[in-house]
Coordinates of C-alpha atoms (C1' of nucleotides) in Angstrom, one line a residue:
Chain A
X15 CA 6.9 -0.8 -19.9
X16 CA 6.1 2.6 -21.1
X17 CA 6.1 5.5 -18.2
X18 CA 3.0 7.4 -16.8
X19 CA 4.7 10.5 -18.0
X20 CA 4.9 9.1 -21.8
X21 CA 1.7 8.0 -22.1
X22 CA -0.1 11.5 -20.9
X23 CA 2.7 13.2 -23.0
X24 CA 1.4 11.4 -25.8
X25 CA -2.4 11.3 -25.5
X26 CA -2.0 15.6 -24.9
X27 CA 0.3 15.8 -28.0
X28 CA -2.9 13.7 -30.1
X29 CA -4.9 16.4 -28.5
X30 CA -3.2 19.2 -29.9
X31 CA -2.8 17.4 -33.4
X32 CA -5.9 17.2 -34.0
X33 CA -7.3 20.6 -32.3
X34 CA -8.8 19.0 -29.3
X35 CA -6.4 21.9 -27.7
X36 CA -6.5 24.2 -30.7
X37 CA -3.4 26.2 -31.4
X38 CA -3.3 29.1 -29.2
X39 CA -5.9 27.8 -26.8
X40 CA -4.5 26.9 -22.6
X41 CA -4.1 23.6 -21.7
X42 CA -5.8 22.5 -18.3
X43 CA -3.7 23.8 -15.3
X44 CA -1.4 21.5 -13.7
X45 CA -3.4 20.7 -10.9
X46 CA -6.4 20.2 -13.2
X47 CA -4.5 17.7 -15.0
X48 CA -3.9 15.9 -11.6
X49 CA -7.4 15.3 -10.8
X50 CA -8.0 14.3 -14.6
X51 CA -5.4 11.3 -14.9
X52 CA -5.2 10.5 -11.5
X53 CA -1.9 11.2 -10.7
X54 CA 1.2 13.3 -8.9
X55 CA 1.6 17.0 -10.0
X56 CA 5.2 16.0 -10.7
X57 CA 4.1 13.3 -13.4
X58 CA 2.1 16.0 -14.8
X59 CA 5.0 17.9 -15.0
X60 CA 7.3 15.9 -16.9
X61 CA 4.9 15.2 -20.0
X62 CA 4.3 19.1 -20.1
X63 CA 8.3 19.3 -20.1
X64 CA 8.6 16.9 -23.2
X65 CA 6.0 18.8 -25.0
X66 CA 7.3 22.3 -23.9
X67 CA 10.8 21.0 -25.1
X68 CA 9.5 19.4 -28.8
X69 CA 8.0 23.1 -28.9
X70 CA 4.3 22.7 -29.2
X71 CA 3.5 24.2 -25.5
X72 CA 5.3 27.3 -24.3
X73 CA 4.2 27.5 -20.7
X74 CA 4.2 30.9 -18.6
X75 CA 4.5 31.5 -15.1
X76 CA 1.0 32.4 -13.9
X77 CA -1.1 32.5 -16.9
X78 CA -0.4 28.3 -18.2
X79 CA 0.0 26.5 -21.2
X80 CA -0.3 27.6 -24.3
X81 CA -0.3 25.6 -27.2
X82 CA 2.1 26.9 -30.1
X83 CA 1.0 27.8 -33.8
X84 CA 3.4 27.1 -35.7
X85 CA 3.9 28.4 -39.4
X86 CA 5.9 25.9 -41.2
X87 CA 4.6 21.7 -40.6
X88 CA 7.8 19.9 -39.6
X89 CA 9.5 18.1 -41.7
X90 CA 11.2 16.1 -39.3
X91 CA 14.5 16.4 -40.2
X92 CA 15.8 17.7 -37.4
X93 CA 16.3 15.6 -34.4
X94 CA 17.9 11.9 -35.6
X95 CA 15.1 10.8 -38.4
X96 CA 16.1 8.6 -40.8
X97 CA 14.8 8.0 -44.5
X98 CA 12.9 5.0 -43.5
X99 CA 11.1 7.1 -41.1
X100 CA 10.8 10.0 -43.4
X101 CA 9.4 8.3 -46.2
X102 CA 6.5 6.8 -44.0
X103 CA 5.8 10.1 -42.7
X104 CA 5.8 12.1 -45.2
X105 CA 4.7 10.1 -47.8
X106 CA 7.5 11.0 -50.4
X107 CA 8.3 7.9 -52.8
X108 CA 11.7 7.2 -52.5
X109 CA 14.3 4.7 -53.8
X110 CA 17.7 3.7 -52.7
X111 CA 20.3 2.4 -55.0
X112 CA 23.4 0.9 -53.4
X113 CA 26.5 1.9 -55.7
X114 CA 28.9 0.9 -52.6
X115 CA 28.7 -1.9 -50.2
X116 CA 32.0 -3.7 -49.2
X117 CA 34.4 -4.6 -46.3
X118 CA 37.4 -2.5 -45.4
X119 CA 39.7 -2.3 -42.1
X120 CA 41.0 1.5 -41.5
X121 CA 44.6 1.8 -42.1
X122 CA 46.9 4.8 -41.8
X123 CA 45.4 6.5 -44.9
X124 CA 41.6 6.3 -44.3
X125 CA 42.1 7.3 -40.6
X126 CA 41.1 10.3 -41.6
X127 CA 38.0 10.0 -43.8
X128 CA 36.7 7.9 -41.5
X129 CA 37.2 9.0 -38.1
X130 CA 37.8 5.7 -36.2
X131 CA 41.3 4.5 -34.9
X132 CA 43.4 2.2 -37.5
X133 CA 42.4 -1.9 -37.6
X134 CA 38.7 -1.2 -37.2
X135 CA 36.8 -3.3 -39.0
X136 CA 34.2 -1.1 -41.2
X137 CA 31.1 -1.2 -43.7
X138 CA 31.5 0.9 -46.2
X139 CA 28.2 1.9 -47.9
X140 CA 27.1 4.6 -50.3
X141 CA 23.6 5.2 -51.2
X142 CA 21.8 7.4 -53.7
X143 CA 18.3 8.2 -52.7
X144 CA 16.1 9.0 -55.5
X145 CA 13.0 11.1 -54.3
X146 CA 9.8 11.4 -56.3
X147 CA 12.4 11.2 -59.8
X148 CA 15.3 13.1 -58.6
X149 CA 18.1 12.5 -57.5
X150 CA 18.8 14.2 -54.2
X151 CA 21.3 12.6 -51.7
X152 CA 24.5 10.7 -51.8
X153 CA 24.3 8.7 -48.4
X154 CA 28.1 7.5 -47.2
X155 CA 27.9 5.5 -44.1
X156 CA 31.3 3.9 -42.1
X157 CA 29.8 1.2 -39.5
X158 CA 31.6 -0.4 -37.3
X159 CA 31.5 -4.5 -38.4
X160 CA 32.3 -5.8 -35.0
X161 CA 29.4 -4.0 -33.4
X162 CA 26.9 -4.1 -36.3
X163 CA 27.8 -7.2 -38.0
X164 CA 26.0 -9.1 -40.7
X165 CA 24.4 -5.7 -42.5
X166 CA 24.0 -6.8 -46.2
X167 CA 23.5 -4.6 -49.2
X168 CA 19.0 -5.5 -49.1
X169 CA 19.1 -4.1 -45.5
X170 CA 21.6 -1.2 -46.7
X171 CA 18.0 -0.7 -49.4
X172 CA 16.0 -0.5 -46.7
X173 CA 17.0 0.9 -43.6
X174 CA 19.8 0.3 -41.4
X175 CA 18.7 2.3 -38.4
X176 CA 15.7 -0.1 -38.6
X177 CA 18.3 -3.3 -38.4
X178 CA 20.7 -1.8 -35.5
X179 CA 17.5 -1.2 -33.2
X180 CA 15.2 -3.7 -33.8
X181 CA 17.1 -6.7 -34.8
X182 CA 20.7 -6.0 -33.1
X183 CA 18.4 -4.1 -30.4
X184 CA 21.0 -1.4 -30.1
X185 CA 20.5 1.8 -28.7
X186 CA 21.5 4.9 -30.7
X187 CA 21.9 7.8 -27.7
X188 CA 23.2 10.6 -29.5
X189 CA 24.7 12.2 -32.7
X190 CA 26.8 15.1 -33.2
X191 CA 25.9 16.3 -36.6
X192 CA 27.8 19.2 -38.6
X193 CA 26.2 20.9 -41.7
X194 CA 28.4 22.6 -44.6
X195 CA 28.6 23.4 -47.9
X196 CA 31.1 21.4 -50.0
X197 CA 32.8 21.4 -53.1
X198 CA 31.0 19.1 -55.9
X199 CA 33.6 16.6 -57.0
X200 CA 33.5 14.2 -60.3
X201 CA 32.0 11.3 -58.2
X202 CA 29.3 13.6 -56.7
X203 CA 28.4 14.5 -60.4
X204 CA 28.1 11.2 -61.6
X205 CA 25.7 9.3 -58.8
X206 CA 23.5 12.8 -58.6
X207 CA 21.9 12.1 -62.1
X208 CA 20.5 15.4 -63.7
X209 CA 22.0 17.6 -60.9
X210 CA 22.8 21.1 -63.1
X211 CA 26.3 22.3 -63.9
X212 CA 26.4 25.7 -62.6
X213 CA 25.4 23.7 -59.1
X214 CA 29.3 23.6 -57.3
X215 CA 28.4 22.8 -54.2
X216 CA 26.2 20.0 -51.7
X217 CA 25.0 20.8 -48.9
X218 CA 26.6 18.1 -46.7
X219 CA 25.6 17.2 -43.1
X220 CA 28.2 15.0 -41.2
X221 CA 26.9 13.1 -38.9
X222 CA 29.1 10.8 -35.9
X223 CA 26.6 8.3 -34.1
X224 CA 27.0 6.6 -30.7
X225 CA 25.5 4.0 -28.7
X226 CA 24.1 4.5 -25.3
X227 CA 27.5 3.2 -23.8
X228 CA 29.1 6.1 -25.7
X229 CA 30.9 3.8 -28.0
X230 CA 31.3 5.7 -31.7
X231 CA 30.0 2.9 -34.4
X232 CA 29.0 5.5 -37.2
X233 CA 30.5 7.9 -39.2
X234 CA 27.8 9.4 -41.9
X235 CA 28.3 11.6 -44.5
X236 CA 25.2 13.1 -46.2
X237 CA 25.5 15.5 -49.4
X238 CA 22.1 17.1 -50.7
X239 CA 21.5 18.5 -53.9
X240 CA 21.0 21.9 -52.6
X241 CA 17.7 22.8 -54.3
X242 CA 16.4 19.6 -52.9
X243 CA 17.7 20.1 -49.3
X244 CA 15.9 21.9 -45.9
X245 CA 16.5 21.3 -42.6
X246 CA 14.0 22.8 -39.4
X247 CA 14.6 23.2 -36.4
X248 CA 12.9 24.1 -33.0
X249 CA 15.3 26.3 -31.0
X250 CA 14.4 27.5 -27.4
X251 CA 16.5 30.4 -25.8
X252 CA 15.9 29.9 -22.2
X253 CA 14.0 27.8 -19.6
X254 CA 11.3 30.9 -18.6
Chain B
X4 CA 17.1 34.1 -7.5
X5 CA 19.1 31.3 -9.1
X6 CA 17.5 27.7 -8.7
X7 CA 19.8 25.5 -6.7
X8 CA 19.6 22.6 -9.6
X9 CA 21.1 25.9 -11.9
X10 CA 24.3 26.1 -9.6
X11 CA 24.6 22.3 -9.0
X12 CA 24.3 22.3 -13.3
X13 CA 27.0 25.2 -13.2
X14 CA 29.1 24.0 -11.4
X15 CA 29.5 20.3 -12.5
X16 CA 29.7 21.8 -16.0
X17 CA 32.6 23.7 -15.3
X18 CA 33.9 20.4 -13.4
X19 CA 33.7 18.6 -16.6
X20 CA 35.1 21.9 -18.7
X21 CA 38.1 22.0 -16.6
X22 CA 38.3 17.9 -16.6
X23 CA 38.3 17.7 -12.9
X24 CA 35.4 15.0 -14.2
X25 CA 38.2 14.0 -17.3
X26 CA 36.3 13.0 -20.8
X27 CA 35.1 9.0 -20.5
X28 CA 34.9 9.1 -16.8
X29 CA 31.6 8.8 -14.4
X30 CA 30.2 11.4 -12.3
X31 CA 29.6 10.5 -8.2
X32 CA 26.1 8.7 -8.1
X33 CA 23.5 10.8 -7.8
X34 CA 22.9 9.6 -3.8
X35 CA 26.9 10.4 -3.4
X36 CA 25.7 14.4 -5.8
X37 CA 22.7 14.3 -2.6
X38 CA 25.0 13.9 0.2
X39 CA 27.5 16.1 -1.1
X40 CA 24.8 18.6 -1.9
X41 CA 23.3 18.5 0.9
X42 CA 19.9 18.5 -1.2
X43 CA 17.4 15.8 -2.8
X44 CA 17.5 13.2 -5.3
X45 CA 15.4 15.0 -7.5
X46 CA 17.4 18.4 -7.5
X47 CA 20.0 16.6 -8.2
X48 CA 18.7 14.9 -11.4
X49 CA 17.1 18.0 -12.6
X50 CA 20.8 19.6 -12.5
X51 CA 21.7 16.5 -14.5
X52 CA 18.9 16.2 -16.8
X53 CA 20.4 19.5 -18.3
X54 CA 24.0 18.1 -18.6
X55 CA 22.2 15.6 -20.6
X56 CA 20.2 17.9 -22.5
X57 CA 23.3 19.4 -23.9
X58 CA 25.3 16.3 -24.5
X59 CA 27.7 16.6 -22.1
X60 CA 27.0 13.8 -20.1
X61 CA 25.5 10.4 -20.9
X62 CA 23.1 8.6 -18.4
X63 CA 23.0 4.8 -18.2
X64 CA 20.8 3.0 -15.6
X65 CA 22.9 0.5 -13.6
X66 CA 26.1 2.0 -13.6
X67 CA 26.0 5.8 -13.8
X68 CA 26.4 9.2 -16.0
X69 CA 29.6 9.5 -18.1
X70 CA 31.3 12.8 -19.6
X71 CA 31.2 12.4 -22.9
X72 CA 34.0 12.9 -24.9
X73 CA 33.0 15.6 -28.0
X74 CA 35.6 15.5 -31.3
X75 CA 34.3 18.6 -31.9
X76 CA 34.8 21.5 -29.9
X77 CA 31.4 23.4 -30.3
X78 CA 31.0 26.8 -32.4
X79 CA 27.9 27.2 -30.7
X80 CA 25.8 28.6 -33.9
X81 CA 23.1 26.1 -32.3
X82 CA 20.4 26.8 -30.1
X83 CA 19.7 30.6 -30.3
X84 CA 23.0 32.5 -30.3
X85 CA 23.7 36.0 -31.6
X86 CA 26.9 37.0 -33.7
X87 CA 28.1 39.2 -30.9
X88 CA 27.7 36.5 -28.0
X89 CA 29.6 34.4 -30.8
X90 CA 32.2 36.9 -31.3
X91 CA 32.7 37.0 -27.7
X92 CA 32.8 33.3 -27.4
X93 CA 35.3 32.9 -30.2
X94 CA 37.5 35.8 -30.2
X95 CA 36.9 36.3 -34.0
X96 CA 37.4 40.1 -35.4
X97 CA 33.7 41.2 -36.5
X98 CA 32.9 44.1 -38.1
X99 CA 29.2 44.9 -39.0
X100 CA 28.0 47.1 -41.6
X101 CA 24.2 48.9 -41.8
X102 CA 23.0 49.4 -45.1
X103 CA 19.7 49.5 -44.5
X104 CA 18.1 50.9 -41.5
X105 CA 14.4 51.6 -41.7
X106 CA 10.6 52.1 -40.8
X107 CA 7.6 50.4 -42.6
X108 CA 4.2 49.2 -42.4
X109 CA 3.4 46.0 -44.1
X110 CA 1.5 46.2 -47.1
X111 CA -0.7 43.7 -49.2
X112 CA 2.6 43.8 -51.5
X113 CA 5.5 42.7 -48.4
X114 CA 2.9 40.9 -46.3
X115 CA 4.8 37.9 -47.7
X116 CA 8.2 38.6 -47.5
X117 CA 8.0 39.8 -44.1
X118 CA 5.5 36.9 -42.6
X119 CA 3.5 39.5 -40.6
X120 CA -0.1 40.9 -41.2
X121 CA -1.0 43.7 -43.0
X122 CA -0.9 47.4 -41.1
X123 CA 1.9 45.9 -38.8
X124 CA 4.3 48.9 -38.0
X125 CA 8.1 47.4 -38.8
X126 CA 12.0 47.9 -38.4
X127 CA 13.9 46.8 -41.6
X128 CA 17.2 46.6 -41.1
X129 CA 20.2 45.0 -43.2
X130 CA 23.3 44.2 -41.9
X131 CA 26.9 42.9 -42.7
X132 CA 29.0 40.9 -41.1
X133 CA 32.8 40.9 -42.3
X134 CA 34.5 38.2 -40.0
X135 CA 38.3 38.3 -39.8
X136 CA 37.8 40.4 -43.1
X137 CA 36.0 38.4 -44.9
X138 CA 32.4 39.6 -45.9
X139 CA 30.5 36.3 -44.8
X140 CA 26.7 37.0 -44.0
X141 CA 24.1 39.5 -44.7
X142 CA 21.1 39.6 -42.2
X143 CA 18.5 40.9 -43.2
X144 CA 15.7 41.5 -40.0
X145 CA 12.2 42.6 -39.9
X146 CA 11.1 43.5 -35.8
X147 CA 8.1 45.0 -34.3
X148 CA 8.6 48.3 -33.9
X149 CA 5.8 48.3 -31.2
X150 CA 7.1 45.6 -29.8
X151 CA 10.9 46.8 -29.9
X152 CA 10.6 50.5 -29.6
X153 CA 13.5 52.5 -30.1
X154 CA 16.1 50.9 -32.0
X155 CA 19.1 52.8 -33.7
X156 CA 21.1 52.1 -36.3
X157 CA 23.9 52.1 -33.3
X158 CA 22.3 49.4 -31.3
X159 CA 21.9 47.6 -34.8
X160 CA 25.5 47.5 -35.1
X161 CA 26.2 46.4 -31.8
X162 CA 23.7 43.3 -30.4
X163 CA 19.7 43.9 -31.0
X164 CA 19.6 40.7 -28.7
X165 CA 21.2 42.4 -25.9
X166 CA 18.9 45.5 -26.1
X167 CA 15.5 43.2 -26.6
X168 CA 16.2 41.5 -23.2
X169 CA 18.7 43.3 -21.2
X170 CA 17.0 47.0 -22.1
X171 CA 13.4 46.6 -22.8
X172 CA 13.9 43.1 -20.5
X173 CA 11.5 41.1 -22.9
X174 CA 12.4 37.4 -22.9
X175 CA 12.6 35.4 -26.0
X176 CA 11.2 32.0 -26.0
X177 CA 11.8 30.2 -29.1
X178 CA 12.5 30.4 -32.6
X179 CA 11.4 28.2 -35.7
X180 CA 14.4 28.3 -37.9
X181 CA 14.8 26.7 -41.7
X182 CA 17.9 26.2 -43.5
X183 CA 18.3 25.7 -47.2
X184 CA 20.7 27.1 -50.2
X185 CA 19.7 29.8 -51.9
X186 CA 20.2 31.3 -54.8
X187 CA 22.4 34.6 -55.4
X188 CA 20.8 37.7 -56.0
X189 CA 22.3 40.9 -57.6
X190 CA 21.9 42.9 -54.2
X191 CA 23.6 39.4 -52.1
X192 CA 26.5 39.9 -54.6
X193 CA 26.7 43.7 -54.3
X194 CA 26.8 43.1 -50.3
X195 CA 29.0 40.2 -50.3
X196 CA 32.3 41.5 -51.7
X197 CA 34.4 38.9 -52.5
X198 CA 32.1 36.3 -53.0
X199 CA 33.6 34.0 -55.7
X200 CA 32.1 34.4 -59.0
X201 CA 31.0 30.9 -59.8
X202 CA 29.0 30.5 -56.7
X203 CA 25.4 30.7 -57.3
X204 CA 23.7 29.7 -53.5
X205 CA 23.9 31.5 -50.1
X206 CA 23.5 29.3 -47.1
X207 CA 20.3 31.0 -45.6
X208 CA 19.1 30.5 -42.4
X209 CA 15.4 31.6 -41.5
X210 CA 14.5 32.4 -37.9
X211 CA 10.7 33.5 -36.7
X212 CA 11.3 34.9 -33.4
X213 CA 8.9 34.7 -30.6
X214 CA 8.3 35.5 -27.0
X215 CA 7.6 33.6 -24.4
X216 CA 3.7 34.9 -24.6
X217 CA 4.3 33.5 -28.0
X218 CA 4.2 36.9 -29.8
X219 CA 5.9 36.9 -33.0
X220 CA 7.6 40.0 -33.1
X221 CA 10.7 39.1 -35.6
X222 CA 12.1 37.4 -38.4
X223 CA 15.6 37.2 -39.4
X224 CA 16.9 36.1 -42.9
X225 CA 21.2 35.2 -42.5
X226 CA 22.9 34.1 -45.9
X227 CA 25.9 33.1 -45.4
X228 CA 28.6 33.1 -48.0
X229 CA 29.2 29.1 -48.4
X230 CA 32.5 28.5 -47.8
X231 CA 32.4 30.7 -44.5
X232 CA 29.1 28.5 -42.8
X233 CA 29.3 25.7 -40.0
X234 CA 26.4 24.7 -38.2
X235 CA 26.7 22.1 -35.5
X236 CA 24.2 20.4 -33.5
X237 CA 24.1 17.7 -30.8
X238 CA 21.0 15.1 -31.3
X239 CA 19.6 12.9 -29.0
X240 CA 17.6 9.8 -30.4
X241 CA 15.8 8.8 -27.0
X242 CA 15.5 9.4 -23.7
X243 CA 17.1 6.0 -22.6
Chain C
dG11 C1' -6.7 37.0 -3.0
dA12 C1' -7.0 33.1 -5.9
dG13 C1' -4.9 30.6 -9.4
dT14 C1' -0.9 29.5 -12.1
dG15 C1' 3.6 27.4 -12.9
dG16 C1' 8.7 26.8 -10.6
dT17 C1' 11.4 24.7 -7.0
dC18 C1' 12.5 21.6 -3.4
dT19 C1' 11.9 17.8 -0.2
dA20 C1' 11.8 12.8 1.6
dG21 C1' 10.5 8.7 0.7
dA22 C1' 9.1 4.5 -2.1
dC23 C1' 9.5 1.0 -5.6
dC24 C1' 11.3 -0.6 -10.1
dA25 C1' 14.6 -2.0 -14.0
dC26 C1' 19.0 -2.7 -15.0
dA27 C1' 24.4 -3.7 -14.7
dC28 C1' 27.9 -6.0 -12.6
dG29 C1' 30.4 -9.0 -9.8
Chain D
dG23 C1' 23.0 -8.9 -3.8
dT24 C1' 24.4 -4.2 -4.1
dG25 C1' 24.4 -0.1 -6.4
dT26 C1' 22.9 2.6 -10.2
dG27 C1' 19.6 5.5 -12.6
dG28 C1' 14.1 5.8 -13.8
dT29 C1' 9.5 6.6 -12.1
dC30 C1' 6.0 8.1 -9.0
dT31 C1' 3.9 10.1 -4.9
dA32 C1' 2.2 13.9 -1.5
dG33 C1' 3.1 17.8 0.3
dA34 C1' 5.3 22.4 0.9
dC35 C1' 6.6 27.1 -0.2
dC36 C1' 7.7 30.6 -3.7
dA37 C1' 7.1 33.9 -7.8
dC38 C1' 4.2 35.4 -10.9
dT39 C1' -0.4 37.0 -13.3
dC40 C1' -4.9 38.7 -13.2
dT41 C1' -9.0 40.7 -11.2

DNA sequence: GAGTGGTCTAGACCACACG
DNA sequence: GTGTGGTCTAGACCACTCT
């Protein structure tokens, strides 16, 4: 059952995509809306919030809604998007090889590379996405087996996220992600075909996923080619 | 005036920051937050729709809101933070350095390097910033000079953030910010002393400034030197 | 003064988790 | 079944902007 609130959040957000409510234009006021869908000021309220939160409204005390103009069209990397969803966005071609796919139970040593207490059962996967020709990102995932089990190297090709929500219906809640420059090492070099020599770093975004129960499952470790990499974000200061 | 779901937010934050609610535990339902309170439901989940916001709790229907437990303890470069609330924050020794601090009026020539139309009256300022001795970022900002009236090359050196709202009391809304790798320039490596010769890419992160009548009125350009940057961010996939 | 968004209340019903 | 969080309502008052 989808919410009231979602579904005027979303017909609004259509309406601003494609200039019904052109960029820089008010929305209706609150109470307009109210008579429009038929519904509670306070319903009203909470699709305005989602919008004013993804940043296309900035709303002001007084005055109303504004819809923003932005400059740059997302590219949704911010947020938790994966390639799956990227590709079918944005149209990019992309292909996945699979160098890595195997079994392994953390022990004293890879405690530390992988984050997750020693005798859990892990995937270990690597993937090189290949976008329009190049070769851009070295994908290294840790999953936890006993919570996503039966992941095979086809679904590794295609998209994992896909598999944990829809199939295992999972529910990712949140990641913490961490973004830093690192070192270029000989592996690096040889699954990034054609990335240049005087290139010494990746641009590597760690990310540590967890279910809505709070339980850690993934560990992923991202490393861009760093002409090839850009990340956006939508930053608000305050509340108004 | 405070909001009354602000101090309720407050003050189970600092609850959770000083583990009277430990990491892993549940908060009191949010009838027992009500009674203690002595307020409504829906104050009460306004106060905790921001802990969730911010990933510090986690809300699951049925059986309540847990604290989440972070691995990392956050260097809050996310969101919209300046280097001196940082510094603050941190306790880091930073020492900022003007080498550029001047007037201009965008021409047909720097209409594109500062992102604002022709004719529009400008500060350009460049800064330094050597953290614990280390020269790690050069910022490089362009701001409204009709907008922000009366800078100084003192207040440059000190927090332009903290004279935009706490002087002059304008509020900043929002920011669109980009991060990719740049290349280094001549001037980046005369600025940067001590930046390793075979590193050719800055960390750069772009920021358009706005306020919350959704004027642009800055934009900031911060390479960082790439063994000095860390950017951390909390994700949310869904709303539960 | 009229209109806007921001806060707060008191109550209702629903979907879900757990014993 | 009981308790939890999620949605929705109808109304009130306040702070602010604009004319």
């Amino acid at each position: 059952m989808i919410p009231l609130y979602f579904k005027i959040y979303q017909q609004i957000k259509d309406d601003i995509r494609d200039h019904t409510y052109p960029a820089g234009s008010f929305l209706p006021s609150e109470n307009e809306l109210v008579t429009q869908f038929q519904t509670s000021r306070d319903t009203i309220r909470k699709a305005l919030a989602k919008l004013d939160e993804e940043g296309l409204i900035q709303k002001q005390r007084g005055k109303g809604s504004q819809v923003i103009s932005h400059q740059l069209r997302h590219f949704p990397i911010s947020g938790l998007t994966s390639f799956h969803e990227l590709e079918e966005l944005q149209h990019f071609h992309v292909v996945t090889e699979v160098p890595v796919f195997e079994h392994l139970t953390v022990t004293k040593k890879t405690q530390k590379t992988t984050l997750f207490p020693v005798g859990t059962p892990l995937y270990h996967i690597v993937r090189v996405r290949i976008i329009d020709g190049i070769y851009s990102v070295i994908d290294e995932d840790y999953i936890r087996a006993d919570i996503v089990p039966g992941l095979t190297k086809d679904i590794a090709k295609h998209s994992i996220y896909a598999y944990i929500e829809n199939t295992l219906h999972l529910s990712v809640a949140y990641a913490e992600k961490t973004i830093t420059a690192e070192l270029v090492t000989a592996m690096d070099r040889k699954l990034l075909v054609g990335l240049p020599e005087d290139e010494n770093r990746l641009i590597q975004v760690e990310s540590q996923g967890h279910l809505t129960d709070t339980t850690y499952f993934q560990r992923t470790i991202a490393r861009h080619r760093p002409d090839q990499f850009q990340f956006n974000e939508f930053a608000r200061r305050q509340t108004t």
